[in-house]
PDB file of C-alpha atoms and ligand atoms in Angstrom:
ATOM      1  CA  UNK D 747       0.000   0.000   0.000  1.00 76.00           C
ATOM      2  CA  UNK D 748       1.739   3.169  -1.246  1.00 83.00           C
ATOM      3  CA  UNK D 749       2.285   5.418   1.927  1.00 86.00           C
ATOM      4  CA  UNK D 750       2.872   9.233   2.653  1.00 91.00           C
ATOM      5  CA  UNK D 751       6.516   8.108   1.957  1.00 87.00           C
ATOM      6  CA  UNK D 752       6.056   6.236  -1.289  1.00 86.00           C
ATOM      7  CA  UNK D 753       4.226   9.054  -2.795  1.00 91.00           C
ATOM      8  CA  UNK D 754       6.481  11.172  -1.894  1.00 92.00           C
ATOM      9  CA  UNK D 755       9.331   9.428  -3.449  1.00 88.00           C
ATOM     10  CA  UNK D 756       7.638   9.250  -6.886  1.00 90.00           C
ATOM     11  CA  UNK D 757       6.977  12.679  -7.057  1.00 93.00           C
ATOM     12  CA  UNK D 758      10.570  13.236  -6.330  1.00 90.00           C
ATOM     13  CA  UNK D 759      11.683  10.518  -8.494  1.00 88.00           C
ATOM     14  CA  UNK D 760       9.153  11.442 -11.718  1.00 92.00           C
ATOM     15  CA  UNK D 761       9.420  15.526 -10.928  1.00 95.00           C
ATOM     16  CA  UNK D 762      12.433  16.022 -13.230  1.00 94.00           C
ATOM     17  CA  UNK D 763      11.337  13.911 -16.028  1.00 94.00           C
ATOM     18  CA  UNK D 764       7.920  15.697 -16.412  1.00 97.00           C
ATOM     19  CA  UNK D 765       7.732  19.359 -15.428  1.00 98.00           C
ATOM     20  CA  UNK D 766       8.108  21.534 -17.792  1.00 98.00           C
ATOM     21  CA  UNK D 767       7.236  18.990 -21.006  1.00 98.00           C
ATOM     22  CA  UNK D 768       3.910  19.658 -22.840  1.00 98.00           C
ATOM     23  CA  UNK D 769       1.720  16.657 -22.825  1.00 98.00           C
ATOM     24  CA  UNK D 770       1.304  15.757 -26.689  1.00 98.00           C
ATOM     25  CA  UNK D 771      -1.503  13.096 -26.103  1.00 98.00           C
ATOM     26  CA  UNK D 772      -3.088  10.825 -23.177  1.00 98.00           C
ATOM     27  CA  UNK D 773      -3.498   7.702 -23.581  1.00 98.00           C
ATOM     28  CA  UNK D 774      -6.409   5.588 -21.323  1.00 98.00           C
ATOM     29  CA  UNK D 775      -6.765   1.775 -21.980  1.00 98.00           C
ATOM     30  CA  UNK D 776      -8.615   1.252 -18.793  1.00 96.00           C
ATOM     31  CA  UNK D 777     -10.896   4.100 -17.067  1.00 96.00           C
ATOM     32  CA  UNK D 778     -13.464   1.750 -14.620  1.00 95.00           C
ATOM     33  CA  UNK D 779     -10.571   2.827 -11.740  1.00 93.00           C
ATOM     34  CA  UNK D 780     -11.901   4.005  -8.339  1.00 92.00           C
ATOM     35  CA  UNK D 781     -13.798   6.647  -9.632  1.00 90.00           C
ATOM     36  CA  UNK D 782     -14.485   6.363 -13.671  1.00 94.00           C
ATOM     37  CA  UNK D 783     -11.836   8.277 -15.284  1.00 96.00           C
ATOM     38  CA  UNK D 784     -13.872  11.327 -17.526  1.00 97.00           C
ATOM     39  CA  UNK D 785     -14.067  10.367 -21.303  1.00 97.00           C
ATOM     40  CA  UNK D 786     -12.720  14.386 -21.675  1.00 97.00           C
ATOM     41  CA  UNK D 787      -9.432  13.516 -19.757  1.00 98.00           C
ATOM     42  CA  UNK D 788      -7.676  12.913 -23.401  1.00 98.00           C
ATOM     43  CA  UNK D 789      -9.206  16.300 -25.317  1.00 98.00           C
ATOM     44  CA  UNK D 790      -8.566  18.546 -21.853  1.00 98.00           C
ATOM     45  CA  UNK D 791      -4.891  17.552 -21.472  1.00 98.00           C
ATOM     46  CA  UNK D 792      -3.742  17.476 -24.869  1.00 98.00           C
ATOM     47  CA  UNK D 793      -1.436  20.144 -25.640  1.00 98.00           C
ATOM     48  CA  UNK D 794      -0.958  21.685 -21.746  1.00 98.00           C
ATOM     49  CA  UNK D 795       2.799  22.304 -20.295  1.00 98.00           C
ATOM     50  CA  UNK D 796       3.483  20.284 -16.585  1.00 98.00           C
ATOM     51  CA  UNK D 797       4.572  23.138 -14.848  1.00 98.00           C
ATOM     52  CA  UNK D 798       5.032  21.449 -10.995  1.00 98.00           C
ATOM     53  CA  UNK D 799       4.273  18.631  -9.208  1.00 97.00           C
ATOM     54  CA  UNK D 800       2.835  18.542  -5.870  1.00 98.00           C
ATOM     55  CA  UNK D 801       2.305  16.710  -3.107  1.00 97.00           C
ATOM     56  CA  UNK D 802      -0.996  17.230  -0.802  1.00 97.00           C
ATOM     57  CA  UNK D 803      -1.148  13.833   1.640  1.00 95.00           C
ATOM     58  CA  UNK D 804      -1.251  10.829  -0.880  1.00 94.00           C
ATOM     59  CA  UNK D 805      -2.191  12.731  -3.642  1.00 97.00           C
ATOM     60  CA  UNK D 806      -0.295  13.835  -6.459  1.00 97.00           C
ATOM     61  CA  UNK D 807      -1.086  17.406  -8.274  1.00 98.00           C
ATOM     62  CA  UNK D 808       0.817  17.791 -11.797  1.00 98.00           C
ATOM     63  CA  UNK D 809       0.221  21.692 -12.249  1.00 98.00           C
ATOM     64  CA  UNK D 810      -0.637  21.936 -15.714  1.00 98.00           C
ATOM     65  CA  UNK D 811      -1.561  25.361 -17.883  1.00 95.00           C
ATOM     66  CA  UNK D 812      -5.414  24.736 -16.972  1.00 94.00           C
ATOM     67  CA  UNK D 813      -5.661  23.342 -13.469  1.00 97.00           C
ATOM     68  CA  UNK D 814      -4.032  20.185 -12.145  1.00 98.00           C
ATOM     69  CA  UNK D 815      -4.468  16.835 -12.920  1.00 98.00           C
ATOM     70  CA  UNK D 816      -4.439  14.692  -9.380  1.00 98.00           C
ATOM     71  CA  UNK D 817      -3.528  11.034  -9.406  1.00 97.00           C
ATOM     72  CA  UNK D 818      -4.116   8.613  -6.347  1.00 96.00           C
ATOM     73  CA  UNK D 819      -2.090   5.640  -6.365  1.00 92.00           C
ATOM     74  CA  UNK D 820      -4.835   3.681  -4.287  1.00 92.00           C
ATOM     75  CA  UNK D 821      -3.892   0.434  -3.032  1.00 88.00           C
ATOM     76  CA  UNK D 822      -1.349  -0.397  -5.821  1.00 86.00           C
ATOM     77  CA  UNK D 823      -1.002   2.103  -7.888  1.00 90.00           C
ATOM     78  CA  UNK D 824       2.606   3.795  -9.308  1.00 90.00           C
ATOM     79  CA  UNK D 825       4.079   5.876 -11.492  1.00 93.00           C
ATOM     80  CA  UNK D 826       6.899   5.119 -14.039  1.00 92.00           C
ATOM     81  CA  UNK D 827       8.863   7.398 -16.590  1.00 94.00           C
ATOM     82  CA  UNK D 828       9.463   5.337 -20.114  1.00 94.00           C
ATOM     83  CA  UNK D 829       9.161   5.895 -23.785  1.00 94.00           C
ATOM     84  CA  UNK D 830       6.771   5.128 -26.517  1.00 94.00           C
ATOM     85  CA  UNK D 831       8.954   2.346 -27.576  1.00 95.00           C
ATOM     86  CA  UNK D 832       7.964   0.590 -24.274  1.00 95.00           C
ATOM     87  CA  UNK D 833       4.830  -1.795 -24.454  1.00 96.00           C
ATOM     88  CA  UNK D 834       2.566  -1.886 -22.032  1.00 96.00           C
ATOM     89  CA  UNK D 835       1.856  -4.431 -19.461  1.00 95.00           C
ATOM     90  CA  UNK D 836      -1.552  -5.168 -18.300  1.00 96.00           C
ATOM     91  CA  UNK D 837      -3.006  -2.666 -15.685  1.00 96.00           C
ATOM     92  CA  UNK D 838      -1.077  -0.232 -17.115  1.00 97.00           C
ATOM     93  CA  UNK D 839      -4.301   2.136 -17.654  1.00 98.00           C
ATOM     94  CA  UNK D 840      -3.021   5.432 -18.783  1.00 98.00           C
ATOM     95  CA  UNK D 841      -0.062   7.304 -20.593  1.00 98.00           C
ATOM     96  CA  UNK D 842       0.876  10.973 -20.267  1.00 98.00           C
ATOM     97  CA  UNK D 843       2.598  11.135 -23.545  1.00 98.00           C
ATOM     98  CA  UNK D 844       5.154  13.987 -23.518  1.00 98.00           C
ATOM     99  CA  UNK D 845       6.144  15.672 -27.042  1.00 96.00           C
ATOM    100  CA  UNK D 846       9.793  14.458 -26.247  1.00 96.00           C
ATOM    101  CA  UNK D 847       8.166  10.355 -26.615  1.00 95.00           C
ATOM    102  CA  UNK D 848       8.496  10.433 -22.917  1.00 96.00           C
ATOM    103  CA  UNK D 849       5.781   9.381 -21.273  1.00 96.00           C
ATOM    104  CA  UNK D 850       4.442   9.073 -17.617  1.00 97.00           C
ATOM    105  CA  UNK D 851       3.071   5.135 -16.931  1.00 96.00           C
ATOM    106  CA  UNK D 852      -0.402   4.735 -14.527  1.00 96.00           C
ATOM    107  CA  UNK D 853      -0.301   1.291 -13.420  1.00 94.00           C
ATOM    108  CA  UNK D 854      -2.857  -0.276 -10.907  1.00 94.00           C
ATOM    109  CA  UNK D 855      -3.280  -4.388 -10.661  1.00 93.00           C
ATOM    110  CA  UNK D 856      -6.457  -3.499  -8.077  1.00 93.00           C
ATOM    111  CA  UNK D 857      -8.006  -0.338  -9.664  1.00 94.00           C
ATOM    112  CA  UNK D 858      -8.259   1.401  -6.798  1.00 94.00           C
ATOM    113  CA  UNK D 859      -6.593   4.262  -7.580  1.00 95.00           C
ATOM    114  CA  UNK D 860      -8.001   7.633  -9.680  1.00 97.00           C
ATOM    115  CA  UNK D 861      -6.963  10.237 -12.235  1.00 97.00           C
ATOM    116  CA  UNK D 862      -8.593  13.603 -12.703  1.00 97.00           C
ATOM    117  CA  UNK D 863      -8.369  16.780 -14.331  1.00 98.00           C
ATOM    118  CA  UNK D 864      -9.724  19.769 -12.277  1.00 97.00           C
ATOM    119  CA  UNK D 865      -9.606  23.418 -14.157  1.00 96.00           C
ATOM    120  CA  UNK D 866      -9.521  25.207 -10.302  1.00 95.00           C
ATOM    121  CA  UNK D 867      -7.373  25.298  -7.583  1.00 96.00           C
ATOM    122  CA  UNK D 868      -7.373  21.469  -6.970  1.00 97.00           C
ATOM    123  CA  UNK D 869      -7.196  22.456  -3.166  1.00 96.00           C
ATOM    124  CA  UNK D 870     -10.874  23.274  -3.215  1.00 96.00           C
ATOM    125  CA  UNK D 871     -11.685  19.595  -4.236  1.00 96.00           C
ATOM    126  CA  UNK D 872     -13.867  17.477  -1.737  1.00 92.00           C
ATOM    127  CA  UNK D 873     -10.673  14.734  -1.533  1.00 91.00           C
ATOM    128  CA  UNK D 874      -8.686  17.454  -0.506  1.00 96.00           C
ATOM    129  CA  UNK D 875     -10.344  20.527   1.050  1.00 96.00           C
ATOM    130  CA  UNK D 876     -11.175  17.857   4.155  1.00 94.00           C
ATOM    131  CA  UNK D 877      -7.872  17.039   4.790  1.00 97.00           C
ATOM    132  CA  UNK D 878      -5.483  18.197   7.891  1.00 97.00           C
ATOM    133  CA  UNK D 879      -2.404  19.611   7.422  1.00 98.00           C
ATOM    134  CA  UNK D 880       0.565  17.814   6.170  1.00 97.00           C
ATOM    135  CA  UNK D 881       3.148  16.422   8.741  1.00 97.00           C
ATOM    136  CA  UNK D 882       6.200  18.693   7.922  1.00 97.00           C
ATOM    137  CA  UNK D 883       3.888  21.688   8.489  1.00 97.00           C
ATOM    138  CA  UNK D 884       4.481  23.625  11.163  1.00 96.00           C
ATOM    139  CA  UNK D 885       0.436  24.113  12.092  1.00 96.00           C
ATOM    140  CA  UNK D 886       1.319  20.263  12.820  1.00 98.00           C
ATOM    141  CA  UNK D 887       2.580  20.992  16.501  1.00 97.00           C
ATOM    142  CA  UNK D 888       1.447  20.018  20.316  1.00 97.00           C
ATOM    143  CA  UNK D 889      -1.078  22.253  20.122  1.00 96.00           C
ATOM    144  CA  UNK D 890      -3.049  21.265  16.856  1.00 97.00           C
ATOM    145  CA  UNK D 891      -3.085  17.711  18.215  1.00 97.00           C
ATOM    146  CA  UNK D 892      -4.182  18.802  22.066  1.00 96.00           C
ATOM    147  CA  UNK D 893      -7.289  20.834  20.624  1.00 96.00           C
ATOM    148  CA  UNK D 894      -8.284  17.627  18.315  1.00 96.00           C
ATOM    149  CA  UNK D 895      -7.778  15.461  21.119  1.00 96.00           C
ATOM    150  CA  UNK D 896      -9.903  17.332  23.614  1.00 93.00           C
ATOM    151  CA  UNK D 897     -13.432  16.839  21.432  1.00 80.00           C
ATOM    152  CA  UNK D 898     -12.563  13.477  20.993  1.00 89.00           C
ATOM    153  CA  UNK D 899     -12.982  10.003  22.254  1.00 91.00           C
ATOM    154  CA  UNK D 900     -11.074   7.011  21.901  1.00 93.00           C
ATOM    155  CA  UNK D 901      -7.324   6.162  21.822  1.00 95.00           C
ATOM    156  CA  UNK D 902      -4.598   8.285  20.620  1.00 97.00           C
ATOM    157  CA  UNK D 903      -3.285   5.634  17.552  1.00 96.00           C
ATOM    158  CA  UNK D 904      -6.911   6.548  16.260  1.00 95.00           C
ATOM    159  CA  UNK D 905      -6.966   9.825  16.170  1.00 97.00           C
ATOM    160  CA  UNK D 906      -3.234  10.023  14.761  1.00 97.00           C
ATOM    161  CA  UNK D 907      -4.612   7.727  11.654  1.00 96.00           C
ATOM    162  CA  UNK D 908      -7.131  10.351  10.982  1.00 96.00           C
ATOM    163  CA  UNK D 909      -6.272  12.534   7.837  1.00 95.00           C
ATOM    164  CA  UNK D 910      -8.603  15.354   9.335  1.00 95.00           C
ATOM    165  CA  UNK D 911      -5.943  14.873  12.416  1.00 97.00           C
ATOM    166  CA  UNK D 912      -3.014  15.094  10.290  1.00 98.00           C
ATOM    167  CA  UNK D 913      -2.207  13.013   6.447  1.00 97.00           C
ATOM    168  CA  UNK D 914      -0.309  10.292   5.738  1.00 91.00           C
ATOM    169  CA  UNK D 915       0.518   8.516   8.828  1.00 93.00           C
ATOM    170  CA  UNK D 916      -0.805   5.167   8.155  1.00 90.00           C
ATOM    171  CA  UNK D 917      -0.650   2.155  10.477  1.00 91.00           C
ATOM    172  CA  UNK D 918       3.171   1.689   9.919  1.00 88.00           C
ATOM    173  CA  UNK D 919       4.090   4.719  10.739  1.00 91.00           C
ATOM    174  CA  UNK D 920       1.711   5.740  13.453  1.00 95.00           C
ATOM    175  CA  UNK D 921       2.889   2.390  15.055  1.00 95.00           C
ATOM    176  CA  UNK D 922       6.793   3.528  15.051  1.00 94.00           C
ATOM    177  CA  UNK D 923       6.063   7.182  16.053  1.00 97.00           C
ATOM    178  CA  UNK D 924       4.114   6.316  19.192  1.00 98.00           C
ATOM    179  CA  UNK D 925       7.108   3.977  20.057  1.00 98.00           C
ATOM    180  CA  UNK D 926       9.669   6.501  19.278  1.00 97.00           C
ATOM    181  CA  UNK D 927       7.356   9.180  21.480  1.00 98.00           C
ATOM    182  CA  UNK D 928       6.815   6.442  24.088  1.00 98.00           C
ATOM    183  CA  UNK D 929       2.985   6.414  24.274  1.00 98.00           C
ATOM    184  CA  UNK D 930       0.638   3.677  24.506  1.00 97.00           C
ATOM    185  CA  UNK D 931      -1.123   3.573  21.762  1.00 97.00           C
ATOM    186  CA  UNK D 932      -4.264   2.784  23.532  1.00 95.00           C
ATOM    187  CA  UNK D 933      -4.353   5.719  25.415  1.00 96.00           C
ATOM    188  CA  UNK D 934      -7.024   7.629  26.004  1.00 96.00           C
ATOM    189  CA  UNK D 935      -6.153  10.444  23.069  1.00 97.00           C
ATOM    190  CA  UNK D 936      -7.124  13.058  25.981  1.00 96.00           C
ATOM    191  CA  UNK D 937      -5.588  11.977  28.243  1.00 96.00           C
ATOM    192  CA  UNK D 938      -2.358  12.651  26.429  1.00 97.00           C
ATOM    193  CA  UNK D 939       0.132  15.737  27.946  1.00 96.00           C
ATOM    194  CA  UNK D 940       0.856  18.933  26.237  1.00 96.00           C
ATOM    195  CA  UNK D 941       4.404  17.967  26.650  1.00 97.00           C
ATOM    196  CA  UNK D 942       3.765  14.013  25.142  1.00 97.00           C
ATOM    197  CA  UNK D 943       1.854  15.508  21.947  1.00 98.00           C
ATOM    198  CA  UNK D 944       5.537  17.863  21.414  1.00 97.00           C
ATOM    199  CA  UNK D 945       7.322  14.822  21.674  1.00 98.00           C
ATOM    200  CA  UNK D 946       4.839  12.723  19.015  1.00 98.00           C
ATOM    201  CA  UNK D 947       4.807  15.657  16.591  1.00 98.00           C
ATOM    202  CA  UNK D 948       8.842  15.425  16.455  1.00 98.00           C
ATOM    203  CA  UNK D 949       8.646  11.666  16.101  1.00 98.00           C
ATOM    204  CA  UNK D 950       6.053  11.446  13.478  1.00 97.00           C
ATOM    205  CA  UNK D 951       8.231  13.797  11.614  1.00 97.00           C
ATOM    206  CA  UNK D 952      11.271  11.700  12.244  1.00 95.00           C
ATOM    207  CA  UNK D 953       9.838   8.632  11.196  1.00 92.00           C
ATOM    208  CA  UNK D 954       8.734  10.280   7.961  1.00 92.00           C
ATOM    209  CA  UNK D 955      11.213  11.416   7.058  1.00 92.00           C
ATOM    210  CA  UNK D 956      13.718   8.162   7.422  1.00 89.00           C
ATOM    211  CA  UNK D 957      11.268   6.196   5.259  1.00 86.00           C
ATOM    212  CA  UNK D 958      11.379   9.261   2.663  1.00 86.00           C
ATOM    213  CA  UNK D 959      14.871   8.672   2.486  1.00 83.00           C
ATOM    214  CA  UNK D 960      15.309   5.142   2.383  1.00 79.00           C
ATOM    215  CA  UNK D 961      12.998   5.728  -0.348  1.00 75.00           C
ATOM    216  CA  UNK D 962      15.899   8.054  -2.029  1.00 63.00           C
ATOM    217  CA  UNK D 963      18.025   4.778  -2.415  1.00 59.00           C
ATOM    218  CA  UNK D 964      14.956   3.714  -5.144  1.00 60.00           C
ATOM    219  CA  UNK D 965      14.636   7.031  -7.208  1.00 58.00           C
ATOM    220  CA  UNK D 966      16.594   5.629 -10.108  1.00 58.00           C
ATOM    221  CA  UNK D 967      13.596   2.802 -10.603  1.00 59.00           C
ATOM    222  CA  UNK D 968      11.051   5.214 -11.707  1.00 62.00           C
ATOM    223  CA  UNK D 969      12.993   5.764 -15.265  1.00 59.00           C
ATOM    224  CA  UNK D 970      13.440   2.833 -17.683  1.00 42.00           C
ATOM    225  CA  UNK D 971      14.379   0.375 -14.396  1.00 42.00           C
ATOM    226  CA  UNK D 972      13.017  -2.989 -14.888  1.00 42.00           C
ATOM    227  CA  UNK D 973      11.727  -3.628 -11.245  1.00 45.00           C
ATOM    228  CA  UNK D 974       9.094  -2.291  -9.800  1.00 50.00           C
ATOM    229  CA  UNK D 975       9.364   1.625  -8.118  1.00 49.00           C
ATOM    230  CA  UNK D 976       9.870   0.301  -4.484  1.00 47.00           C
ATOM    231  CA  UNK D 977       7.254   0.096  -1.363  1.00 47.00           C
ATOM    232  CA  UNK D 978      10.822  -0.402   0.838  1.00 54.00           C
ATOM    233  CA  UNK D 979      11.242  -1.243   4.706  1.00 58.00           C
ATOM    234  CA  UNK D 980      12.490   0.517   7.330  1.00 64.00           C
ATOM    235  CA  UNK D 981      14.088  -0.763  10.076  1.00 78.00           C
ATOM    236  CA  UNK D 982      11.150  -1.239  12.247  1.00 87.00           C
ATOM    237  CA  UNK D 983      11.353  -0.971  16.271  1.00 92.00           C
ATOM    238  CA  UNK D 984       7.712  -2.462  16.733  1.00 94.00           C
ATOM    239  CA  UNK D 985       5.572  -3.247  13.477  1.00 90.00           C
ATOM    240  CA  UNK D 986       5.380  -6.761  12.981  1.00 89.00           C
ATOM    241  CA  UNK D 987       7.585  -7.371  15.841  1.00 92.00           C
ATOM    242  CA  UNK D 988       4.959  -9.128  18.251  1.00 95.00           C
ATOM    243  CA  UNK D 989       6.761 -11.780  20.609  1.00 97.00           C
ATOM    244  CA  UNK D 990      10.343 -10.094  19.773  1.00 97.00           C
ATOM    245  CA  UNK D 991      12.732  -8.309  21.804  1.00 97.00           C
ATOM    246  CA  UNK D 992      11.955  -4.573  22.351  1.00 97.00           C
ATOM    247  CA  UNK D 993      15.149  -2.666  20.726  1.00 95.00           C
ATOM    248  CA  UNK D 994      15.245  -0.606  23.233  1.00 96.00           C
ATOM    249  CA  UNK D 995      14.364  -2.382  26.341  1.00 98.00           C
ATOM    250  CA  UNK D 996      14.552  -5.870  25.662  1.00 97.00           C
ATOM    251  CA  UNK D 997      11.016  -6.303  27.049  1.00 98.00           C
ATOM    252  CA  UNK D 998       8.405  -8.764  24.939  1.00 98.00           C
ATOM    253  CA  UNK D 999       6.838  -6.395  22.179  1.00 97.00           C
ATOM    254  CA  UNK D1000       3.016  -7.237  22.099  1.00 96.00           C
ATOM    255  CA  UNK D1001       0.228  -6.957  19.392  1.00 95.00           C
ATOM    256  CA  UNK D1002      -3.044  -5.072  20.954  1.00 92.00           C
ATOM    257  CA  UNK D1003      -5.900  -6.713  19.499  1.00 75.00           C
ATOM    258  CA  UNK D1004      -8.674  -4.089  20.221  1.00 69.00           C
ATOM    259  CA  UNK D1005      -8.104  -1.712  17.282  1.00 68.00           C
ATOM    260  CA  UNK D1006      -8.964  -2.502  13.999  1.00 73.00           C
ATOM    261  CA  UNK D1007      -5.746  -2.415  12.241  1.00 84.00           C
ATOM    262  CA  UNK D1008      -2.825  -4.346  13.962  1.00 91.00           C
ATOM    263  CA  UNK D1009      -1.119  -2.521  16.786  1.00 96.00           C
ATOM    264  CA  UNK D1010       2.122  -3.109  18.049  1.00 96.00           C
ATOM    265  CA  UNK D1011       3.730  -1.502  21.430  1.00 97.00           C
ATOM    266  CA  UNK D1012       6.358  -2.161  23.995  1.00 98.00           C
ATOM    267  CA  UNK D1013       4.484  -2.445  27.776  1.00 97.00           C
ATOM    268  CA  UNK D1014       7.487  -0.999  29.051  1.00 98.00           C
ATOM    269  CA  UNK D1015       8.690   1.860  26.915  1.00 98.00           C
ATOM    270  CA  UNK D1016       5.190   2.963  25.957  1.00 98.00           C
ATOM    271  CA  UNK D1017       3.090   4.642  28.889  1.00 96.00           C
TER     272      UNK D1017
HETATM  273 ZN1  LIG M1368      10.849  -1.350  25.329  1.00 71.43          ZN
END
C-alpha cells in the first residue's frame, strides 16, 4: 500500500522527467478505476505544459496550464517514466505522452486508484479541502493535536490515523512514532500531555522522514528500471515485531488486538 513516503518518493523521483514537457496526447486503456476516469481527460490535457508537481497527503497534483491533474495511487497504484517504444503491461491504464516520446506510466493491478483533471485550484476539491495539514507543516505541533484530542474520544493511535488529524501517517508509521514518542497507543487520546503531543509531533516527523529517504536509495527505478518503483522497509522498532525483543528495552513487544488495524507496542517503553 503506497504510503505518505512512497508518494512522496515518486513525485521526487518522476518531478524532473515531467515538469516543464507539454503533454502531446493521453493515452487511457482502462478508465473503470476508483472513480471512472472522464471520457474528456484525453481532449482537456492534450497540448498543456506540466509546470510542478505537488504533493498534498497521498495525492499527487501535476500543475498543468489549466488546473491540475491529481492522481491517487490507491492500493497499488505507481508511477513510471518510459518511452513510446515501451509496451505496455496489463493494468497499465493510462499514458501521459510527452512531445519528447516520454511518457508518464499509470499502473494499478487493483483499480483502486483515480486520475482527474480539475480546471480550479485542486485544493478546493472534496478529496482534498477535508484534509489536515501535512506532517512537515508547522500548524502540525502540540497544540493542533491537544485541541483535536480534547473533542474526541477514543485512543490516541486513532486519532493520529485520521487525515482530518493530520495526512499520511498510516498504520506503519503511526505504530513507530508512538514507540519513538513512548505512548501507549491505547491511550485515552485526551488523556495525552501537552508535553507528550511535542514529543509525538517530532517523532512522526522523524519517522517520515527516514522512510522518505530510504525511499531516495529507489529514485533511479522510476525511469526505464526494470523492477518495480519500491514500497521499501524501514528498520522497524515495533511493526510486525509481536513476541520479539523490544530494541530498546529488551522487554516482549506485544500486538493489541482491540483496534482494527494491527497494533504493536512495547508495555514498558510505551506509557
Ligand atoms: Zn521497550
Amino acid at each position: 500500500l503506497p504510503e505518505l513516503p512512497e508518494v512522496e518518493t515518486t513525485r521526487r523521483g518522476i518531478a524532473p522527467h515531467v515538469v516543464g514537457k507539454r503533454i502531446a496526447r493521453v493515452v487511457v486503456r482502462d478508465r473503470r478505476l476508483r472513480f471512472g476516469i472522464s471520457p474528456a481527460l484525453e481532449r482537456e490535457l492534450a497540448g498543456l505544459r506540466v509546470a510542478a508537481i505537488e504533493r498534498r497527503g497521498k495525492y499527487l497534483l501535476l500543475r498543468v496550464d489549466e488546473g491540475a491533474v491529481v492522481i491517487h495511487l490507491g492500493m497499488s497504484g505507481s508511477l513510471r517514466i518510459v518511452t513510446t517504444a515501451t509496451p505496455p503491461r496489463p493494468h497499465d491504464h493510462v499514458d501521459f505522452v510527452f512531445d519528447d516520446g516520454s511518457l508518464l506510466r499509470f499502473h494499478d493491478p487493483r483499480r483502486f486508484g483515480s486520475v482527474l483533471h480539475t480546471r480550479g485550484d485542486p485544493h478546493l476539491l472534496v478529496q482534498l479541502s477535508s484534509l489536515g495539514p501535512e506532517p512537515f507543516d508547522p500548524a502540525f505541533d502540540s497544540s493542533w493535536l491537544e485541541a483535536r484530542a480534547a473533542r474526541r474520544p477514543g485512543p490516541i493511535k486513532s486519532m493520529l490515523m485520521d487525515n482530518a488529524v493530520v495526512v499520511g501517517v498510516g498504520n506503519i508509521y503511526a505504530n513507530e512514532a508512538l514507540f519513538e514518542a513512548g505512548i501507549h497507543p491505547l491511550r485515552a487520546a485526551s488523556r495525552v500531555s501537552r508535553a507528550r503531543y511535542e514529543r509525538l509531533a517530532t517523532s512522526v516527523r522523524a519517522v517520515l522522514a527516514r522512510a522518505i529517504d530510504a525511499g531516495g536509495t529507489t529514485l533511479r527505478d522510476y525511469v526505464n528500471g526494470a523492477g518495480e518503483p519500491g514500497y521499501f522497509a524501514l528498520q522497524l522498532a515495533v511493526y510486525g515485531r509481536a513476541g520479539e525483543a523490544c530494541r530498546r528495552c529488551g522487554a516482549t513487544v506485544r500486538l493489541a488486538a482491540r483496534l482494527q488495524r494491527a497494533t504493536f507496542y512495547c508495555p514498558h517503553c510505551q506509557r
